[in-house]
Tab-separated table of C-alpha atoms in Angstrom:
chain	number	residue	atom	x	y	z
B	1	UNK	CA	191.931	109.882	140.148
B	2	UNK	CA	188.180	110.755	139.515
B	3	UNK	CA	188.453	114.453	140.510
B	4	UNK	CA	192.058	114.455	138.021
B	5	UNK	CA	189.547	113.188	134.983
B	6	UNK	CA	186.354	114.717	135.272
B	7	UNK	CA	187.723	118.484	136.706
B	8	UNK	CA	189.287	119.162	133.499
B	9	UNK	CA	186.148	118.814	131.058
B	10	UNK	CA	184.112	120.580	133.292
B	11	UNK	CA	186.514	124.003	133.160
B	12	UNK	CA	187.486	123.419	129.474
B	13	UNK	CA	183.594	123.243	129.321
B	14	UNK	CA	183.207	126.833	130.975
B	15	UNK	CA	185.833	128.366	129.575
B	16	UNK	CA	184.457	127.888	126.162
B	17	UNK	CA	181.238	129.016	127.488
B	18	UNK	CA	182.622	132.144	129.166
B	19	UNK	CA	184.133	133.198	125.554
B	20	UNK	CA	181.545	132.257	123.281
B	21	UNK	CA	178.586	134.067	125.692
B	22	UNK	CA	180.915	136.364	127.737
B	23	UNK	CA	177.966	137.130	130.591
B	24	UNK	CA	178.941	141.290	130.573
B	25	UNK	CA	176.184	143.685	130.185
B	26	UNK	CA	177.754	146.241	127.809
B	27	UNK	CA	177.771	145.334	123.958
B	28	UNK	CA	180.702	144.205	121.991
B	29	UNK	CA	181.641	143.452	118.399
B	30	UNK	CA	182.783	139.231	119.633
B	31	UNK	CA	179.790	137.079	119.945
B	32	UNK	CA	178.898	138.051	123.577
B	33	UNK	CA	177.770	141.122	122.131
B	34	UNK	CA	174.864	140.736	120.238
B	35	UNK	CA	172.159	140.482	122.857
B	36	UNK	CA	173.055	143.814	123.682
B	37	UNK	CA	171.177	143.861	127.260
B	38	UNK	CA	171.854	147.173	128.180
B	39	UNK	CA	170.234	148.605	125.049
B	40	UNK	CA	166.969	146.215	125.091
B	41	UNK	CA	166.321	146.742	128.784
B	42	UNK	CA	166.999	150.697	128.061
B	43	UNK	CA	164.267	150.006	125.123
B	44	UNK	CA	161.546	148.383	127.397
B	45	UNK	CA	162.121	150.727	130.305
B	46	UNK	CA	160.959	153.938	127.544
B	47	UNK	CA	157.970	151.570	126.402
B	48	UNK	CA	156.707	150.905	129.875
B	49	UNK	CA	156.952	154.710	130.579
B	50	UNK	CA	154.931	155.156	127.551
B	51	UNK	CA	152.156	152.286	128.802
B	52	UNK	CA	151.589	154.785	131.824
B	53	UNK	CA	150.382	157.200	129.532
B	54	UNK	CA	146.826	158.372	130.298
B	55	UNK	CA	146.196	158.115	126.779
B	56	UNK	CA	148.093	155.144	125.509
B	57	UNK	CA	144.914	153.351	124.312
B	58	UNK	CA	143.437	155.328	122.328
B	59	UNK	CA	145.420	154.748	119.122
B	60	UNK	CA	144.728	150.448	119.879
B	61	UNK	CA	146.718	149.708	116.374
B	62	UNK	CA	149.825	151.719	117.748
B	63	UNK	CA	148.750	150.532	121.371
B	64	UNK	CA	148.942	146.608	120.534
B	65	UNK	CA	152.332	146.991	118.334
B	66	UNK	CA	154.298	148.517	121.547
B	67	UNK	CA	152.936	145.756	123.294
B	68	UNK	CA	153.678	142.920	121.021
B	69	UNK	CA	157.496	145.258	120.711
B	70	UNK	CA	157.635	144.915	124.452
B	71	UNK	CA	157.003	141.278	124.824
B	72	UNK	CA	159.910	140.644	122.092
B	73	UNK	CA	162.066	142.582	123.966
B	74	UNK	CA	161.335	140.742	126.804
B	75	UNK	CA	161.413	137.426	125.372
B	76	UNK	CA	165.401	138.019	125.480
B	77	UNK	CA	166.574	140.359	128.290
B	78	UNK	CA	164.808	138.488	130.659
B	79	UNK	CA	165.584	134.914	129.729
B	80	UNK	CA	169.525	136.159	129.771
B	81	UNK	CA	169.115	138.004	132.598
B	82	UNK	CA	167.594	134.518	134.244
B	83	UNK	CA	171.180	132.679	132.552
B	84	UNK	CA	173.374	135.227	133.712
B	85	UNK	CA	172.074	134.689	137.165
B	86	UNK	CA	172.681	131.068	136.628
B	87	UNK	CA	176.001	131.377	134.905
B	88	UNK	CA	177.112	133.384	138.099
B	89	UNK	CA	176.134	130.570	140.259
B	90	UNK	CA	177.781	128.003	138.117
B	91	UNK	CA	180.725	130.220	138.413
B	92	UNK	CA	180.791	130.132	142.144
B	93	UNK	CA	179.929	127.124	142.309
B	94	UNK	CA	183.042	125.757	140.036
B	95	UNK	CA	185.464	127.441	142.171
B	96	UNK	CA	184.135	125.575	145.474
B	97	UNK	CA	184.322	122.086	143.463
B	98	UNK	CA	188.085	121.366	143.996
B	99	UNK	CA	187.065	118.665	147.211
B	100	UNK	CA	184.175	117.610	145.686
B	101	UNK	CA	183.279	113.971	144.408
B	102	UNK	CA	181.789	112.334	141.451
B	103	UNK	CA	178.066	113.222	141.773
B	104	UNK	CA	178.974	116.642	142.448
B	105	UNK	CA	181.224	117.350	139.586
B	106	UNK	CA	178.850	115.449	136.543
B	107	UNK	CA	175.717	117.386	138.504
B	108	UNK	CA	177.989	120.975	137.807
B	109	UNK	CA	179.181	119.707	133.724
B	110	UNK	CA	175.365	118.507	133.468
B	111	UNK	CA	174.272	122.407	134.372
B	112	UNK	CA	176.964	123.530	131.996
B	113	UNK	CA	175.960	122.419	129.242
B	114	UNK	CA	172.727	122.992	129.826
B	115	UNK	CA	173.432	126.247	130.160
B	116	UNK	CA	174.869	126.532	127.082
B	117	UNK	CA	172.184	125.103	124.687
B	118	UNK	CA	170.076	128.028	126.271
B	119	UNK	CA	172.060	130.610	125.312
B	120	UNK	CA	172.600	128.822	122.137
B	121	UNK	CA	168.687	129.142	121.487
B	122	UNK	CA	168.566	132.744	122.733
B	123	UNK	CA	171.200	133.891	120.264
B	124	UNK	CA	168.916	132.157	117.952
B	125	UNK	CA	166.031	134.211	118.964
B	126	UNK	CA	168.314	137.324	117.574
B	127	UNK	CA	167.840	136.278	114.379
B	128	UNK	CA	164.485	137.003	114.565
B	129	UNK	CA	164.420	140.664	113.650
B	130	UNK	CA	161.923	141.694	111.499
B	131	UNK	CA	158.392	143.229	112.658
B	132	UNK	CA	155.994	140.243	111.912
B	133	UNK	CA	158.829	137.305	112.632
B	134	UNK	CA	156.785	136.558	115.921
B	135	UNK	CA	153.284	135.780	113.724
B	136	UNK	CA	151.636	133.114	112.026
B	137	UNK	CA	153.096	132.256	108.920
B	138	UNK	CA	150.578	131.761	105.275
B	139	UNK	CA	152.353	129.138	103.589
B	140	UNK	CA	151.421	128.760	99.518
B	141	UNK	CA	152.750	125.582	98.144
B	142	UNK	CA	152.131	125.947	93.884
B	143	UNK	CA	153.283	123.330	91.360
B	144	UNK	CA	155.566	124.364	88.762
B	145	UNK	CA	156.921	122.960	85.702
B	146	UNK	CA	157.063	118.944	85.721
B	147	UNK	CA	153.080	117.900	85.350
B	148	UNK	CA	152.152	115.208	87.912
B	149	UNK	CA	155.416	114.794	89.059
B	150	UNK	CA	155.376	118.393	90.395
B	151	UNK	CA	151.712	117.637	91.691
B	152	UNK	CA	153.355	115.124	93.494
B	153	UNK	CA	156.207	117.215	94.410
B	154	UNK	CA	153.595	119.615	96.289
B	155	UNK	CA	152.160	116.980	98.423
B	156	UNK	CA	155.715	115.894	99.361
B	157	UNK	CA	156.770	119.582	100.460
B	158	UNK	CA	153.250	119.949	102.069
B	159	UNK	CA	154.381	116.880	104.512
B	160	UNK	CA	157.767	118.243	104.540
B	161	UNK	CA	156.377	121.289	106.387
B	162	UNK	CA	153.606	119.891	108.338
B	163	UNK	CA	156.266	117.303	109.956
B	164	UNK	CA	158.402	120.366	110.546
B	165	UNK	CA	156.101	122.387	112.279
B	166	UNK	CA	154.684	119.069	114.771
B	167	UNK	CA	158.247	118.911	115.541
B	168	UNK	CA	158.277	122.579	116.800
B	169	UNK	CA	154.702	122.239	118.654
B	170	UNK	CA	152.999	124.156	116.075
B	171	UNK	CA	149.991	123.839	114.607
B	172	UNK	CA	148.767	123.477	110.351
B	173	UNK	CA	145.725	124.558	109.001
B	174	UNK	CA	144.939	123.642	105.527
B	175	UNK	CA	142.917	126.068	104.781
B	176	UNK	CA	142.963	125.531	100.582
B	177	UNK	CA	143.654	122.546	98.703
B	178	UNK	CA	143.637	122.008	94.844
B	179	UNK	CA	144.388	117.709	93.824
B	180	UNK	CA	146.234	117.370	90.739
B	181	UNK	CA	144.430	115.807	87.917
B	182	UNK	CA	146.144	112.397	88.529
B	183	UNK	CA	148.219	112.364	91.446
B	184	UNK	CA	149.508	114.913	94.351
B	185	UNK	CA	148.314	118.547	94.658
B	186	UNK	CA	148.265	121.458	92.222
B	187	UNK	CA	148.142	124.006	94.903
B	188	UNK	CA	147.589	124.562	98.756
B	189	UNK	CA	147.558	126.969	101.216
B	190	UNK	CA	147.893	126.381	105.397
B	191	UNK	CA	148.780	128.291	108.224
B	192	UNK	CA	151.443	127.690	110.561
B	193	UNK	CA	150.230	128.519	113.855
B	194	UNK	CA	153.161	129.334	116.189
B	195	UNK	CA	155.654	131.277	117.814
B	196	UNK	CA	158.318	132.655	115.604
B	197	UNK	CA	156.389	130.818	112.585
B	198	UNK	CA	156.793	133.667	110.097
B	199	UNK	CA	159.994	133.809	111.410
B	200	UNK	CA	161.164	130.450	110.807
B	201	UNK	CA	159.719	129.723	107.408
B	202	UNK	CA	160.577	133.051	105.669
B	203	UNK	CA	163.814	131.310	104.937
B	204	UNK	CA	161.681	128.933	102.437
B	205	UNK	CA	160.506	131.451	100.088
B	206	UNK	CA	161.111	130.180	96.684
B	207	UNK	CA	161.490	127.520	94.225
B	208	UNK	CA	162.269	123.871	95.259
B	209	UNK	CA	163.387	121.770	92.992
B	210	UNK	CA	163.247	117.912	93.203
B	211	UNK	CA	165.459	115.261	91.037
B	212	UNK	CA	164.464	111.661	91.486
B	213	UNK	CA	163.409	108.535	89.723
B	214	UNK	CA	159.606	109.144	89.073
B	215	UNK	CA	157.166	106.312	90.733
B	216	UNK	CA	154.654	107.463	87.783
B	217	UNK	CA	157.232	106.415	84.797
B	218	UNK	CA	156.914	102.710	83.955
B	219	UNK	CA	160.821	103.101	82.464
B	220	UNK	CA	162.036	104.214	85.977
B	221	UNK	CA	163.813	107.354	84.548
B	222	UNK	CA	164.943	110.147	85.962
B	223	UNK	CA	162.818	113.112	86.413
B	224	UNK	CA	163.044	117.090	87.731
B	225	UNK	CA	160.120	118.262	89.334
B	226	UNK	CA	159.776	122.346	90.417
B	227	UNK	CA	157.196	123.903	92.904
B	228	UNK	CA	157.090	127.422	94.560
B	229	UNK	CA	156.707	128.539	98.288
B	230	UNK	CA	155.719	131.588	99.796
B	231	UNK	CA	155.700	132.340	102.885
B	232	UNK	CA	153.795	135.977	104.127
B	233	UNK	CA	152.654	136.706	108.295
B	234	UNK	CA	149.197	136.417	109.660
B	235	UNK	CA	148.518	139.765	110.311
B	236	UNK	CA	147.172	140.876	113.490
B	237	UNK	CA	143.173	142.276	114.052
B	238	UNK	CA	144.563	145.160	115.443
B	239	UNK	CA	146.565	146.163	112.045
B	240	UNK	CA	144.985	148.556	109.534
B	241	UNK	CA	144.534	146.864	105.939
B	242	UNK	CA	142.335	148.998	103.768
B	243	UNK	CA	139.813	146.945	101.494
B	244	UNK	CA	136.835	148.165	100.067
B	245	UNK	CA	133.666	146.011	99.708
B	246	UNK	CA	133.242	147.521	96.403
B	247	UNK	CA	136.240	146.137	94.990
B	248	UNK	CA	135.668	142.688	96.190
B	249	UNK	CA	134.078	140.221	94.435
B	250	UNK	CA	133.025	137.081	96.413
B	251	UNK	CA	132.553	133.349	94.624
B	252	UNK	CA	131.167	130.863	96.709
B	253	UNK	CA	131.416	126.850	95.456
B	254	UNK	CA	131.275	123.296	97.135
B	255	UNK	CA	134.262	122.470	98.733
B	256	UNK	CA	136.298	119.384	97.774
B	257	UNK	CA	135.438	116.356	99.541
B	258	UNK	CA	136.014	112.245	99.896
B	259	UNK	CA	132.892	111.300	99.541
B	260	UNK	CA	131.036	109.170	102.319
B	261	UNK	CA	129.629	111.404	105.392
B	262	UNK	CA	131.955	113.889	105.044
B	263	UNK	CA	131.020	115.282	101.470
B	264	UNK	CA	130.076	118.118	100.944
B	265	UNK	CA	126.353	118.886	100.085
B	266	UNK	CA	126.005	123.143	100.055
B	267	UNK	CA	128.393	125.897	99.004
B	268	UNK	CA	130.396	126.555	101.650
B	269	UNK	CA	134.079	127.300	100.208
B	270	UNK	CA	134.768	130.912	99.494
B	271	UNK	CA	136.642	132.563	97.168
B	272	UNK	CA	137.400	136.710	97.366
B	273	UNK	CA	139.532	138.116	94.763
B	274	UNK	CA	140.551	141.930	95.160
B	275	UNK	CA	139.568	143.653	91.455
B	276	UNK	CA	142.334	146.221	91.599
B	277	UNK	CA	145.230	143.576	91.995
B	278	UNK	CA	143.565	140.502	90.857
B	279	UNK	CA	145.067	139.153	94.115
B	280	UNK	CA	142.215	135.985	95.311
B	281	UNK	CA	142.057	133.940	98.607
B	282	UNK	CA	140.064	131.091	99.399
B	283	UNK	CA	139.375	128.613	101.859
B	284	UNK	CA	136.873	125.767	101.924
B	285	UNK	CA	138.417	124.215	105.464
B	286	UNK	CA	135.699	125.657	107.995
B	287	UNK	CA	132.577	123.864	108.281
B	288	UNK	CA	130.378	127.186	107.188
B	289	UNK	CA	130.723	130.106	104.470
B	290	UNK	CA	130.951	132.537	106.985
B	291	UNK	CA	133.613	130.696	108.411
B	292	UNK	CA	135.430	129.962	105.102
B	293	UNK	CA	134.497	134.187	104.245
B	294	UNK	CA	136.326	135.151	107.758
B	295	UNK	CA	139.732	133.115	107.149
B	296	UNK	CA	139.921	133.817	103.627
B	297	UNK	CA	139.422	137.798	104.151
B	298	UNK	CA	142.234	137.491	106.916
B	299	UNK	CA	144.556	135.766	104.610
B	300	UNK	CA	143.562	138.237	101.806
B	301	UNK	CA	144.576	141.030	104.122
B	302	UNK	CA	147.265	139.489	105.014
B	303	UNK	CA	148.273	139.413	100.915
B	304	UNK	CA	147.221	142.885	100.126
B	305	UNK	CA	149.698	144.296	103.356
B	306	UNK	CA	152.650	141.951	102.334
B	307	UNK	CA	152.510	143.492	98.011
B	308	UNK	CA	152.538	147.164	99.517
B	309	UNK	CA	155.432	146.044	101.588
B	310	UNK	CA	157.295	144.681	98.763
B	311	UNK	CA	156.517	147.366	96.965
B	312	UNK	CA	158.255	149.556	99.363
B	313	UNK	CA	161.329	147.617	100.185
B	314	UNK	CA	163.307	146.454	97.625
B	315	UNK	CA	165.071	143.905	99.634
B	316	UNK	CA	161.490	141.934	99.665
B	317	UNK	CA	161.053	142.913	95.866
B	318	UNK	CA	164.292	141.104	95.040
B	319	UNK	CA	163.335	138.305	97.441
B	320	UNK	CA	160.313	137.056	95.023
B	321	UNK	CA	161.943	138.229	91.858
B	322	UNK	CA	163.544	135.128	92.449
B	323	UNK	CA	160.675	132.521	92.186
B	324	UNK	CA	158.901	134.229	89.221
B	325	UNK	CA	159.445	131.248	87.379
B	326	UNK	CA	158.942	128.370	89.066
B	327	UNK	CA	161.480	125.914	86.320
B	328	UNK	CA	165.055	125.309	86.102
B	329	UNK	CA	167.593	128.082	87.116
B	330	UNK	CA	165.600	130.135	89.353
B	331	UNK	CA	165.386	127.365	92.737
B	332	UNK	CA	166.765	128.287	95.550
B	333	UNK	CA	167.558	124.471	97.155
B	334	UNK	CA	167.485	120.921	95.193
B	335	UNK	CA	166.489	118.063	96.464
B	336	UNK	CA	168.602	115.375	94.858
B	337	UNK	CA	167.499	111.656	95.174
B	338	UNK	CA	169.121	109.589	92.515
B	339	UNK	CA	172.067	109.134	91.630
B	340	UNK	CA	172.926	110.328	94.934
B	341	UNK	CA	171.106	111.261	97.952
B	342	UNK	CA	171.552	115.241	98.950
B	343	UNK	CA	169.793	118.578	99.735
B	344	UNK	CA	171.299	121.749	98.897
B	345	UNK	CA	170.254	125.309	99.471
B	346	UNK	CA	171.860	127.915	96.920
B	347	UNK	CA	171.693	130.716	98.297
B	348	UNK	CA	173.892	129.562	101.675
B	349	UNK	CA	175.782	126.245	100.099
B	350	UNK	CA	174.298	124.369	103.310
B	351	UNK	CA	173.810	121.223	102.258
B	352	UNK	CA	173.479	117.283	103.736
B	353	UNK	CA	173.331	113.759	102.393
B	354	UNK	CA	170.304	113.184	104.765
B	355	UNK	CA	167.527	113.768	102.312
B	356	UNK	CA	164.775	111.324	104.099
B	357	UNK	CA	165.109	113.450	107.185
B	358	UNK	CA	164.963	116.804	105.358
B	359	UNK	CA	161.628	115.520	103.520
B	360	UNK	CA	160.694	114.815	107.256
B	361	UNK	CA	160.800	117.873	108.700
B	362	UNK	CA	164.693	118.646	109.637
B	363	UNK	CA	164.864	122.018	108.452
B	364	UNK	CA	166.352	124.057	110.963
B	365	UNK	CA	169.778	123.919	109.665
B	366	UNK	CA	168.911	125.362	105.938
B	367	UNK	CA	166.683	128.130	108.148
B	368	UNK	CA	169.569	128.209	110.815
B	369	UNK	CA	171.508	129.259	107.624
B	370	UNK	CA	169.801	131.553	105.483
B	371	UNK	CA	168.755	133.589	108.260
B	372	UNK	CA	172.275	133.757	109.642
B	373	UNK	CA	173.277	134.977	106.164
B	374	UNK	CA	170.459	137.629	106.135
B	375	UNK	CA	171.664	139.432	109.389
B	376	UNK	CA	175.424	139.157	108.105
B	377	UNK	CA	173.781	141.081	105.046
B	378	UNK	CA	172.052	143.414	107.239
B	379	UNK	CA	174.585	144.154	109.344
């Protein structure tokens, strides 16, 4: 009776794996074929010839971005090669199972699907493209049109993503922070420190608009709040960013500060703005200038190499055409709280009804989403 019940989940359960994540080496057009294993270990085998290379290191920029290429690359062959070894012993291991008992059989449907959210996550990782999706991700959170509420709105998204990122095991630095005059945050700027954190969080680039019923409005009416993210990669040391001293011009003030032992008592924020393109970075987060000077230089580098990019590609040109203005008609998701409780994204139509858990951090299916959409572009 027990081997009658339990026999048929298990090989419905590997059947369905076998065609979703068919374990063959050579590409395909179905779904099995976009790890394309053949071509990625073909890839690392000519960039590990190249590492042999007498000479390799003495371009270091070129040197560190065939290394970082090579880890990527990696990253996937070998964790599929490691399930396809698995997969194979599942395999054998299914057709032995016909006089086996209970423990046996749930042990073999536990390793399933087990298998299965692994390869799951690794077709995940192939989403990850781009050159700098593996970096750090410089996340600027700016209120838009809405006053206090969209002060307010700030410090709400600013939770939003720090809750998003403890759930991945990542770390935030706040490395910038602006209050609002009564309430919330006019502006801040963190780093995401994490694997994949550019990434991730390029799918959030844009304008966010909130509808609710505002706790600052003694009538209890309804109000729309706006604020704008953007999202650019922590550039490595290793990559060139030309910026002349000359055409830097360097502010230092007193950071912001509670009061009590930790305010602060000498000018140690920093501000740098770059003449040419007015762009500025700050950061008032490290306990000295120099401190505050180095982060706010690497996230002003970071700035300078992400405009010549955009200025390059049009695909990232369109991409922040689309927050210009941060008000109504230009957001990209809406976070609806009254009369009804939903988040939708508008570029996708994703959507749920489970807006207290997207304002706590469960992103992954708008991001799941958007970059799905972006490879079906691509491709």
């Amino acid at each position: 009776m027990f081997k009658e019940r339990h026999a048929r989940p298990v090989h419905r359960c590997a059947k369905t794996l076998h065609r979703r994540y068919p374990l063959s080496r050579k590409p395909s057009n179905d779904s099995g074929g976009i790890f394309d294993i053949d071509d990625k270990d073909r890839q690392i085998a000519e960039l590990q010839a190249r590492m042999t290379d007498g000479n390799f290191w003495q371009n270091p920029s070129s040197a560190n971005q065939i290394v970082r290429d090579l880890k990527a690359l990696k990253n996937i062959s070998e964790s599929w090669h490691r399930h396809d070894h698995r997969a194979a012993e599942i395999a054998e291991l299914f057709h032995l199972s016909e006089n086996e008992g209970e423990e046996f059989l749930a042990h073999l449907d536990a390793d399933i699907h087990a298998l299965k959210d692994e390869l799951a996550r690794l077709e995940f990782l192939t989403l990850f493209s781009g050159e700098f999706d593996r970096n750090n991700a410089i996340v600027s959170i700016n209120a838009g049109a809405g006053g206090t509420e969209s002060c307010d709105w700030v410090s709400m998204l600013l939770r939003m993503y720090t809750r998003w990122a403890d759930g991945h095991g990542f770390k935030v630095t706040v490395t910038d922070i602006l209050p609002g005059e009564e309430a919330g945050t006019k502006n801040v700027t963190m780093i995401v420190h994490g694997d994949y954190a550019y990434g991730y969080l390029r799918a959030e680039v844009g304008v966010h608009r909130l509808v609710r019923i505002s706790p600052f409005d003694a009538n209890k009416r309804r109000h729309t709040s706006f604020a704008s993210v953007d999202v650019i990669p922590e550039l490595e040391e290793d990559i060139e960013v030309e910026i002349k001293p000359e055409e830097l011009r360097i502010d230092v003030y007193r950071a912001g500060g509670k009061g009590g032992q930790h305010v602060n008592t000498t000018d140690s924020a920093v501000r740098i703005t770059h003449l040419p393109t007015g762009i500025v970075a700050q950061c008032q987060n490290e306990r000295s200038q120099h401190q505050n000077k180095q982060v706010a230089l690497a996230i002003l580098k970071s700035r300078l190499h992400e405009r010549e990019a955009r200025e390059q590609e049009a695909k990232m040109s369109h991409q922040h055409q689309e927050k210009q203005k941060i008000e109504w008609g230009s957001q990209i998701r809406s976070y609806v709280l009254h009369p009804y409780n939903m988040v939708k994204d508008h570029r996708t139509d994703f959507e749920t009804g489970d807006s207290g858990g997207v304002l706590d951090g469960k992103l992954d299916g708008f991001i799941e989403a958007y970059l799905r959409m972006v490879k079906t572009i691509k491709t």
